[in-house]
Amino acid sequence: MSNLAVHLNEDDKNGFKGKDFLTLGELSSDEIHALLQEAMELKKMAKAGKNIPYLKGKVLGMIFEKSSTRTRVSFEVGMLQLGGEAIFLSSKDIQLGRGETIHDTAKVLSRYVDALMIRTYGHEVVEEFAKYSSVPVINGLTDLHHPTQVLADLLTIYEKKGKLSGLKMCYVGDGNNNMCHSLMEGALKVGMNLSIACPKGYEPNKKVFQKAVSDAKTNGLSLKISDNIAEMMKDADVVVTDVWTSMGQENEVSERMTVFSPYQVNEENCKLAKKDFIFLHCLPAHRGEEVSASIINGPHSVVFDEAENRLHAQKAILKLLLL
């Protein structure tokens, strides 16, 4: 498969079973490639109407402290297409929202379901669930990481570019952002070079960034960060951005609008990227803020293919963790 060669055999793939999926940084390059290959195979089958009930009888519990469109629907539909079922659990409706400890909630839910997916604020929440759960825990999103989205992003890039290794990705916006963090981990693991354009004071989490610098050096890749968007955008194959104000930061809207206004992805600065660049956004997007309507609605945008690929990436995660 050209640039997406996978070195794991079926026995190696079984090494995923029963594990947690919390960050891409915890996976090897081969493991990420294996997930991408699995996602492509499952997508091909789905398009041909040949969904196989690999997970018949399996149940996924989905805990949401943050609202969601793509995460909820992709995991729920993914389980259905794989023959299993998914249960939506709002933190407001279960005892977790009334003060029950994560320890007790994880212990109890582990007796009912085969895996847990959690979309929450603090990353320590999913880590604590994983510590006490006896079934696999999947990070559907935290303030620090968004690995399921970035797996879908890598799948989309491969589909559009035919390779991953050697490409240059440019992330524009808030560097201290779950998308930026997971992109650093994922892109570098598959051989992509990464540049980050962000305002001063909004750099990535130091621990995540230092680990990414080490990974880049080990793999002979480029990882650059600057407040100069033009310098970072130059010759990019892939341009990515995210909202300027994430959930939980609503009281910072006015300040962030001022700070990030020079970091809008638009036609002018995209002229610096390669002519055949592709544009990604995890959605929801605010046209006229982090990205101009002409870019997100234009010929370089692949955001809806990217959104669809959440489904196929999620199915790959579920199958390899549960089968």
mmCIF file of C-alpha atoms in Angstrom:
data_model
loop_
_atom_site.group_PDB
_atom_site.id
_atom_site.type_symbol
_atom_site.label_atom_id
_atom_site.label_comp_id
_atom_site.label_asym_id
_atom_site.label_seq_id
_atom_site.Cartn_x
_atom_site.Cartn_y
_atom_site.Cartn_z
ATOM 1 C CA MET A 1 0.000 0.000 0.000
ATOM 2 C CA SER A 2 2.779 2.341 -0.873
ATOM 3 C CA ASN A 3 3.458 4.842 1.873
ATOM 4 C CA LEU A 4 1.039 3.189 4.306
ATOM 5 C CA ALA A 5 2.834 -0.123 4.651
ATOM 6 C CA VAL A 6 1.885 -1.931 7.858
ATOM 7 C CA HIS A 7 4.336 -4.237 9.546
ATOM 8 C CA LEU A 8 1.893 -5.866 11.956
ATOM 9 C CA ASN A 9 0.507 -9.336 11.275
ATOM 10 C CA GLU A 10 -2.853 -10.524 12.628
ATOM 11 C CA ASP A 11 -1.310 -11.762 15.878
ATOM 12 C CA ASP A 12 0.282 -8.362 16.401
ATOM 13 C CA LYS A 13 -3.051 -6.636 15.740
ATOM 14 C CA ASN A 14 -4.566 -8.730 18.493
ATOM 15 C CA GLY A 15 -2.212 -6.866 20.814
ATOM 16 C CA PHE A 16 -4.719 -3.992 20.730
ATOM 17 C CA LYS A 17 -7.428 -6.102 22.363
ATOM 18 C CA GLY A 18 -8.380 -4.957 25.825
ATOM 19 C CA LYS A 19 -6.128 -1.890 25.751
ATOM 20 C CA ASP A 20 -7.140 1.731 26.248
ATOM 21 C CA PHE A 21 -7.062 4.385 23.520
ATOM 22 C CA LEU A 22 -6.199 7.626 25.302
ATOM 23 C CA THR A 23 -3.586 9.384 23.142
ATOM 24 C CA LEU A 24 -1.777 8.801 19.845
ATOM 25 C CA GLY A 25 1.481 9.421 21.673
ATOM 26 C CA GLU A 26 1.065 6.095 23.436
ATOM 27 C CA LEU A 27 0.946 4.216 20.127
ATOM 28 C CA SER A 28 3.806 3.213 17.877
ATOM 29 C CA SER A 29 4.025 4.231 14.245
ATOM 30 C CA ASP A 30 3.125 0.684 13.205
ATOM 31 C CA GLU A 31 0.080 0.673 15.463
ATOM 32 C CA ILE A 32 -1.223 3.940 13.990
ATOM 33 C CA HIS A 33 -0.673 2.595 10.481
ATOM 34 C CA ALA A 34 -2.496 -0.609 11.434
ATOM 35 C CA LEU A 35 -5.485 1.415 12.616
ATOM 36 C CA LEU A 36 -5.481 3.430 9.386
ATOM 37 C CA GLN A 37 -5.333 0.304 7.256
ATOM 38 C CA GLU A 38 -8.172 -1.238 9.270
ATOM 39 C CA ALA A 39 -10.223 1.933 8.809
ATOM 40 C CA MET A 40 -9.702 1.865 5.050
ATOM 41 C CA GLU A 41 -10.738 -1.783 4.850
ATOM 42 C CA LEU A 42 -13.872 -1.164 6.919
ATOM 43 C CA LYS A 43 -14.743 1.898 4.826
ATOM 44 C CA LYS A 44 -14.400 -0.084 1.609
ATOM 45 C CA MET A 45 -16.682 -2.769 3.001
ATOM 46 C CA ALA A 46 -19.255 -0.211 4.174
ATOM 47 C CA LYS A 47 -19.315 1.486 0.761
ATOM 48 C CA ALA A 48 -19.969 -1.915 -0.810
ATOM 49 C CA GLY A 49 -22.789 -2.584 1.655
ATOM 50 C CA LYS A 50 -20.867 -5.436 3.261
ATOM 51 C CA ASN A 51 -20.807 -4.577 6.941
ATOM 52 C CA ILE A 52 -19.787 -7.632 8.965
ATOM 53 C CA PRO A 53 -21.120 -7.928 12.552
ATOM 54 C CA TYR A 54 -17.683 -8.373 14.107
ATOM 55 C CA LEU A 55 -18.912 -6.969 17.420
ATOM 56 C CA LYS A 56 -22.260 -8.763 17.691
ATOM 57 C CA GLY A 57 -23.329 -8.820 21.320
ATOM 58 C CA LYS A 58 -20.853 -6.090 22.323
ATOM 59 C CA VAL A 59 -22.020 -2.849 23.985
ATOM 60 C CA LEU A 60 -20.227 0.502 24.070
ATOM 61 C CA GLY A 61 -21.052 2.903 26.899
ATOM 62 C CA MET A 62 -20.614 6.551 25.844
ATOM 63 C CA ILE A 63 -20.198 9.148 28.604
ATOM 64 C CA PHE A 64 -20.597 12.781 27.524
ATOM 65 C CA GLU A 65 -19.696 15.772 29.662
ATOM 66 C CA LYS A 66 -19.252 17.872 26.497
ATOM 67 C CA SER A 67 -21.887 18.157 23.776
ATOM 68 C CA SER A 68 -21.190 16.432 20.476
ATOM 69 C CA THR A 69 -22.374 15.786 16.944
ATOM 70 C CA ARG A 70 -19.653 13.850 15.123
ATOM 71 C CA THR A 71 -18.272 11.940 18.108
ATOM 72 C CA ARG A 72 -21.641 10.666 19.279
ATOM 73 C CA VAL A 73 -23.039 9.788 15.864
ATOM 74 C CA SER A 74 -19.849 8.191 14.523
ATOM 75 C CA PHE A 75 -19.385 5.942 17.545
ATOM 76 C CA GLU A 76 -23.070 5.029 17.726
ATOM 77 C CA VAL A 77 -23.398 4.272 14.015
ATOM 78 C CA GLY A 78 -20.001 2.578 14.050
ATOM 79 C CA MET A 79 -21.102 0.119 16.734
ATOM 80 C CA LEU A 80 -24.353 -0.572 14.849
ATOM 81 C CA GLN A 81 -22.496 -1.244 11.596
ATOM 82 C CA LEU A 82 -20.172 -3.609 13.450
ATOM 83 C CA GLY A 83 -23.139 -5.502 14.871
ATOM 84 C CA GLY A 84 -22.977 -4.100 18.396
ATOM 85 C CA GLU A 85 -24.877 -1.466 20.322
ATOM 86 C CA ALA A 86 -24.061 1.863 21.972
ATOM 87 C CA ILE A 87 -25.588 3.517 25.019
ATOM 88 C CA PHE A 88 -25.557 7.310 25.388
ATOM 89 C CA LEU A 89 -24.817 8.382 28.964
ATOM 90 C CA SER A 90 -25.024 12.091 29.721
ATOM 91 C CA SER A 91 -23.002 12.959 32.798
ATOM 92 C CA LYS A 92 -26.041 14.955 33.940
ATOM 93 C CA ASP A 93 -28.245 11.865 33.868
ATOM 94 C CA ILE A 94 -25.996 9.334 35.584
ATOM 95 C CA GLN A 95 -24.814 9.377 39.186
ATOM 96 C CA LEU A 96 -21.445 10.789 38.118
ATOM 97 C CA GLY A 97 -23.244 14.117 37.800
ATOM 98 C CA ARG A 98 -24.447 13.840 41.395
ATOM 99 C CA GLY A 99 -21.083 13.218 42.964
ATOM 100 C CA GLU A 100 -20.435 9.506 42.512
ATOM 101 C CA THR A 101 -16.695 8.954 42.193
ATOM 102 C CA ILE A 102 -15.005 8.029 38.928
ATOM 103 C CA HIS A 103 -13.646 4.979 40.744
ATOM 104 C CA ASP A 104 -17.146 3.688 41.528
ATOM 105 C CA THR A 105 -18.639 4.670 38.168
ATOM 106 C CA ALA A 106 -15.836 2.924 36.257
ATOM 107 C CA LYS A 107 -16.100 -0.202 38.398
ATOM 108 C CA VAL A 108 -19.873 -0.424 37.942
ATOM 109 C CA LEU A 109 -20.031 0.357 34.224
ATOM 110 C CA SER A 110 -17.289 -2.179 33.549
ATOM 111 C CA ARG A 111 -19.732 -4.854 34.748
ATOM 112 C CA TYR A 112 -22.332 -3.777 32.156
ATOM 113 C CA VAL A 113 -20.535 -2.769 28.964
ATOM 114 C CA ASP A 114 -17.610 -4.023 26.862
ATOM 115 C CA ALA A 115 -15.940 -0.628 26.377
ATOM 116 C CA LEU A 116 -16.320 2.974 27.484
ATOM 117 C CA MET A 117 -15.927 6.089 25.352
ATOM 118 C CA ILE A 118 -15.625 9.357 27.262
ATOM 119 C CA ARG A 119 -15.856 12.944 25.980
ATOM 120 C CA THR A 120 -14.941 15.308 28.788
ATOM 121 C CA TYR A 121 -12.873 18.295 29.918
ATOM 122 C CA GLY A 122 -9.869 17.262 32.005
ATOM 123 C CA HIS A 123 -7.617 14.577 30.553
ATOM 124 C CA GLU A 124 -7.129 13.231 34.066
ATOM 125 C CA VAL A 125 -10.766 12.082 33.945
ATOM 126 C CA VAL A 126 -10.179 9.557 31.150
ATOM 127 C CA GLU A 127 -6.909 8.498 32.784
ATOM 128 C CA GLU A 128 -8.730 7.801 36.050
ATOM 129 C CA PHE A 129 -11.482 5.904 34.246
ATOM 130 C CA ALA A 130 -8.830 3.800 32.515
ATOM 131 C CA LYS A 131 -7.125 3.127 35.845
ATOM 132 C CA TYR A 132 -10.235 1.660 37.444
ATOM 133 C CA SER A 133 -12.104 0.250 34.445
ATOM 134 C CA SER A 134 -11.734 -3.422 33.577
ATOM 135 C CA VAL A 135 -12.826 -2.748 29.963
ATOM 136 C CA PRO A 136 -11.111 -0.598 27.310
ATOM 137 C CA VAL A 137 -11.511 3.166 27.681
ATOM 138 C CA ILE A 138 -11.502 5.390 24.578
ATOM 139 C CA ASN A 139 -10.763 9.101 24.733
ATOM 140 C CA GLY A 140 -13.494 10.740 22.649
ATOM 141 C CA LEU A 141 -12.034 14.163 23.480
ATOM 142 C CA THR A 142 -10.445 15.989 26.387
ATOM 143 C CA ASP A 143 -9.078 19.506 26.663
ATOM 144 C CA LEU A 144 -5.585 18.066 26.155
ATOM 145 C CA HIS A 145 -6.035 15.470 23.395
ATOM 146 C CA HIS A 146 -8.377 14.524 20.546
ATOM 147 C CA PRO A 147 -6.876 11.293 19.163
ATOM 148 C CA THR A 148 -9.998 9.908 17.467
ATOM 149 C CA GLN A 149 -10.319 13.054 15.350
ATOM 150 C CA VAL A 150 -6.671 13.073 14.324
ATOM 151 C CA LEU A 151 -6.825 9.416 13.296
ATOM 152 C CA ALA A 152 -9.647 10.428 10.932
ATOM 153 C CA ASP A 153 -7.545 13.379 9.743
ATOM 154 C CA LEU A 154 -4.621 11.116 8.880
ATOM 155 C CA LEU A 155 -6.962 8.778 7.031
ATOM 156 C CA THR A 156 -8.311 11.718 5.019
ATOM 157 C CA ILE A 157 -4.861 13.020 4.173
ATOM 158 C CA TYR A 158 -3.753 9.602 2.964
ATOM 159 C CA GLU A 159 -6.859 9.245 0.794
ATOM 160 C CA LYS A 160 -6.312 12.652 -0.801
ATOM 161 C CA LYS A 161 -2.521 12.643 -1.100
ATOM 162 C CA GLY A 162 -1.739 8.949 -1.506
ATOM 163 C CA LYS A 163 0.912 9.149 1.189
ATOM 164 C CA LEU A 164 1.683 10.580 4.601
ATOM 165 C CA SER A 165 5.443 10.429 5.006
ATOM 166 C CA GLY A 166 7.244 13.523 3.726
ATOM 167 C CA LEU A 167 4.205 15.783 3.636
ATOM 168 C CA LYS A 168 4.204 19.139 5.412
ATOM 169 C CA MET A 169 1.282 19.982 7.670
ATOM 170 C CA CYS A 170 0.654 23.495 8.976
ATOM 171 C CA TYR A 171 -1.593 23.995 11.984
ATOM 172 C CA VAL A 172 -2.854 27.554 12.476
ATOM 173 C CA GLY A 173 -4.480 28.932 15.627
ATOM 174 C CA ASP A 174 -4.422 28.099 19.327
ATOM 175 C CA GLY A 175 -1.372 25.949 19.980
ATOM 176 C CA ASN A 176 -2.542 25.009 23.470
ATOM 177 C CA ASN A 177 -5.377 23.036 21.939
ATOM 178 C CA ASN A 178 -6.339 19.361 21.924
ATOM 179 C CA MET A 179 -6.218 19.213 18.118
ATOM 180 C CA CYS A 180 -2.741 20.732 17.965
ATOM 181 C CA HIS A 181 -1.482 18.314 20.620
ATOM 182 C CA SER A 182 -2.858 15.210 18.929
ATOM 183 C CA LEU A 183 -1.719 16.415 15.506
ATOM 184 C CA MET A 184 1.827 16.726 16.872
ATOM 185 C CA GLU A 185 1.692 13.162 18.136
ATOM 186 C CA GLY A 186 -0.017 11.656 15.104
ATOM 187 C CA ALA A 187 1.696 13.516 12.273
ATOM 188 C CA LEU A 188 5.194 12.882 13.568
ATOM 189 C CA LYS A 189 4.455 9.188 14.122
ATOM 190 C CA VAL A 190 3.573 8.760 10.432
ATOM 191 C CA GLY A 191 6.497 10.737 9.042
ATOM 192 C CA MET A 192 4.913 14.125 8.418
ATOM 193 C CA ASN A 193 6.667 17.429 9.057
ATOM 194 C CA LEU A 194 4.693 19.919 11.114
ATOM 195 C CA SER A 195 4.702 23.686 11.485
ATOM 196 C CA ILE A 196 2.561 25.501 14.048
ATOM 197 C CA ALA A 197 1.506 29.127 13.646
ATOM 198 C CA CYS A 198 0.147 30.518 16.908
ATOM 199 C CA PRO A 199 0.241 33.789 18.857
ATOM 200 C CA LYS A 200 2.776 34.224 21.623
ATOM 201 C CA GLY A 201 1.340 33.012 24.900
ATOM 202 C CA TYR A 202 -0.757 30.348 23.172
ATOM 203 C CA GLU A 203 1.958 27.774 22.561
ATOM 204 C CA PRO A 204 1.302 24.026 23.013
ATOM 205 C CA ASN A 205 1.419 22.292 26.370
ATOM 206 C CA LYS A 206 5.117 22.107 27.300
ATOM 207 C CA LYS A 207 5.147 18.406 28.168
ATOM 208 C CA VAL A 208 3.389 17.385 24.952
ATOM 209 C CA PHE A 209 5.576 19.700 22.864
ATOM 210 C CA GLN A 210 8.863 18.502 24.402
ATOM 211 C CA LYS A 211 7.915 14.889 23.679
ATOM 212 C CA ALA A 212 7.031 15.874 20.101
ATOM 213 C CA VAL A 213 10.385 17.625 19.678
ATOM 214 C CA SER A 214 12.101 14.433 20.803
ATOM 215 C CA ASP A 215 10.036 12.335 18.370
ATOM 216 C CA ALA A 216 10.825 14.712 15.511
ATOM 217 C CA LYS A 217 14.528 14.565 16.225
ATOM 218 C CA THR A 218 14.515 10.765 16.497
ATOM 219 C CA ASN A 219 12.689 10.379 13.184
ATOM 220 C CA GLY A 220 14.567 13.102 11.304
ATOM 221 C CA LEU A 221 11.455 15.264 10.918
ATOM 222 C CA SER A 222 10.828 18.979 11.143
ATOM 223 C CA LEU A 223 8.721 20.467 13.949
ATOM 224 C CA LYS A 224 8.587 24.264 13.926
ATOM 225 C CA ILE A 225 6.560 26.791 15.888
ATOM 226 C CA SER A 226 6.287 30.545 15.297
ATOM 227 C CA ASP A 227 3.898 33.474 15.566
ATOM 228 C CA ASN A 228 4.695 34.187 11.904
ATOM 229 C CA ILE A 229 1.851 32.582 9.950
ATOM 230 C CA ALA A 230 3.447 33.258 6.557
ATOM 231 C CA GLU A 231 6.661 31.486 7.520
ATOM 232 C CA MET A 232 4.800 28.455 8.876
ATOM 233 C CA MET A 233 2.311 28.212 6.000
ATOM 234 C CA LYS A 234 4.943 28.231 3.242
ATOM 235 C CA ASP A 235 4.816 25.122 1.015
ATOM 236 C CA ALA A 236 2.301 23.319 3.231
ATOM 237 C CA ASP A 237 0.597 20.252 1.747
ATOM 238 C CA VAL A 238 -2.041 20.268 4.479
ATOM 239 C CA VAL A 239 -3.487 23.270 6.331
ATOM 240 C CA VAL A 240 -5.431 22.674 9.546
ATOM 241 C CA THR A 241 -7.179 24.988 11.951
ATOM 242 C CA ASP A 242 -9.700 24.845 14.777
ATOM 243 C CA VAL A 243 -12.053 27.248 16.541
ATOM 244 C CA TRP A 244 -10.440 30.072 18.462
ATOM 245 C CA THR A 245 -12.621 29.504 21.516
ATOM 246 C CA SER A 246 -13.163 25.924 22.654
ATOM 247 C CA MET A 247 -15.864 24.664 25.023
ATOM 248 C CA GLY A 248 -15.111 25.891 28.516
ATOM 249 C CA GLN A 249 -13.387 29.067 27.281
ATOM 250 C CA GLU A 250 -16.534 31.084 26.605
ATOM 251 C CA ASN A 251 -15.503 33.834 29.036
ATOM 252 C CA GLU A 252 -12.419 34.491 26.857
ATOM 253 C CA VAL A 253 -14.272 35.099 23.582
ATOM 254 C CA SER A 254 -13.628 38.837 23.302
ATOM 255 C CA GLU A 255 -9.925 38.551 24.132
ATOM 256 C CA ARG A 256 -9.415 35.597 21.805
ATOM 257 C CA MET A 257 -11.136 37.302 18.879
ATOM 258 C CA THR A 258 -8.562 40.099 19.139
ATOM 259 C CA VAL A 259 -5.516 37.880 19.692
ATOM 260 C CA PHE A 260 -6.316 35.389 16.927
ATOM 261 C CA SER A 261 -7.665 37.727 14.243
ATOM 262 C CA PRO A 262 -4.292 37.734 12.366
ATOM 263 C CA TYR A 263 -4.451 33.914 12.283
ATOM 264 C CA GLN A 264 -7.474 33.426 10.086
ATOM 265 C CA VAL A 265 -6.911 30.864 7.322
ATOM 266 C CA ASN A 266 -7.919 32.719 4.167
ATOM 267 C CA GLU A 267 -7.180 32.969 0.463
ATOM 268 C CA GLU A 268 -4.326 35.415 0.963
ATOM 269 C CA ASN A 269 -2.171 33.344 3.314
ATOM 270 C CA CYS A 270 -3.144 30.074 1.619
ATOM 271 C CA LYS A 271 -1.347 31.339 -1.490
ATOM 272 C CA LEU A 272 1.821 30.462 0.427
ATOM 273 C CA ALA A 273 0.816 26.805 0.691
ATOM 274 C CA LYS A 274 1.312 24.416 -2.195
ATOM 275 C CA LYS A 275 -1.118 24.830 -5.064
ATOM 276 C CA ASP A 276 -2.714 21.465 -4.340
ATOM 277 C CA PHE A 277 -2.948 21.873 -0.554
ATOM 278 C CA ILE A 278 -5.925 20.447 1.295
ATOM 279 C CA PHE A 279 -7.747 22.163 4.142
ATOM 280 C CA LEU A 280 -8.935 20.337 7.258
ATOM 281 C CA HIS A 281 -11.097 21.441 10.183
ATOM 282 C CA CYS A 282 -12.533 19.131 12.849
ATOM 283 C CA LEU A 283 -15.810 21.132 12.900
ATOM 284 C CA PRO A 284 -17.917 22.885 14.008
ATOM 285 C CA ALA A 285 -16.418 25.849 12.170
ATOM 286 C CA HIS A 286 -17.022 29.579 12.502
ATOM 287 C CA ARG A 287 -16.801 31.005 9.004
ATOM 288 C CA GLY A 288 -15.322 34.469 9.069
ATOM 289 C CA GLU A 289 -13.360 33.755 12.241
ATOM 290 C CA GLU A 290 -10.692 31.014 12.146
ATOM 291 C CA VAL A 291 -11.345 30.347 8.446
ATOM 292 C CA SER A 292 -12.859 32.328 5.598
ATOM 293 C CA ALA A 293 -15.953 30.957 3.887
ATOM 294 C CA SER A 294 -14.080 30.901 0.576
ATOM 295 C CA ILE A 295 -11.536 28.403 1.954
ATOM 296 C CA ILE A 296 -13.794 26.058 3.915
ATOM 297 C CA ASN A 297 -16.374 26.030 1.112
ATOM 298 C CA GLY A 298 -13.761 26.036 -1.644
ATOM 299 C CA PRO A 299 -12.038 23.374 -3.764
ATOM 300 C CA HIS A 300 -9.200 22.763 -1.296
ATOM 301 C CA SER A 301 -11.532 21.897 1.573
ATOM 302 C CA VAL A 302 -12.016 18.241 2.502
ATOM 303 C CA VAL A 303 -13.809 18.864 5.801
ATOM 304 C CA PHE A 304 -16.852 16.726 5.013
ATOM 305 C CA ASP A 305 -14.759 13.773 3.852
ATOM 306 C CA GLU A 306 -12.825 14.297 7.078
ATOM 307 C CA ALA A 307 -16.053 14.278 9.093
ATOM 308 C CA GLU A 308 -17.229 11.075 7.404
ATOM 309 C CA ASN A 309 -13.915 9.430 8.187
ATOM 310 C CA ARG A 310 -14.631 9.806 11.894
ATOM 311 C CA LEU A 311 -17.024 6.887 11.397
ATOM 312 C CA HIS A 312 -14.472 4.623 9.748
ATOM 313 C CA ALA A 313 -11.655 5.547 12.122
ATOM 314 C CA GLN A 314 -13.913 4.915 15.109
ATOM 315 C CA LYS A 315 -14.893 1.516 13.733
ATOM 316 C CA ALA A 316 -11.233 0.571 13.385
ATOM 317 C CA ILE A 317 -10.548 1.527 17.006
ATOM 318 C CA LEU A 318 -13.577 -0.400 18.254
ATOM 319 C CA LYS A 319 -12.828 -3.513 16.232
ATOM 320 C CA LEU A 320 -9.169 -3.757 17.224
ATOM 321 C CA LEU A 321 -9.860 -3.067 20.901
ATOM 322 C CA LEU A 322 -12.806 -5.452 21.226
ATOM 323 C CA LEU A 323 -12.388 -8.266 18.720
#
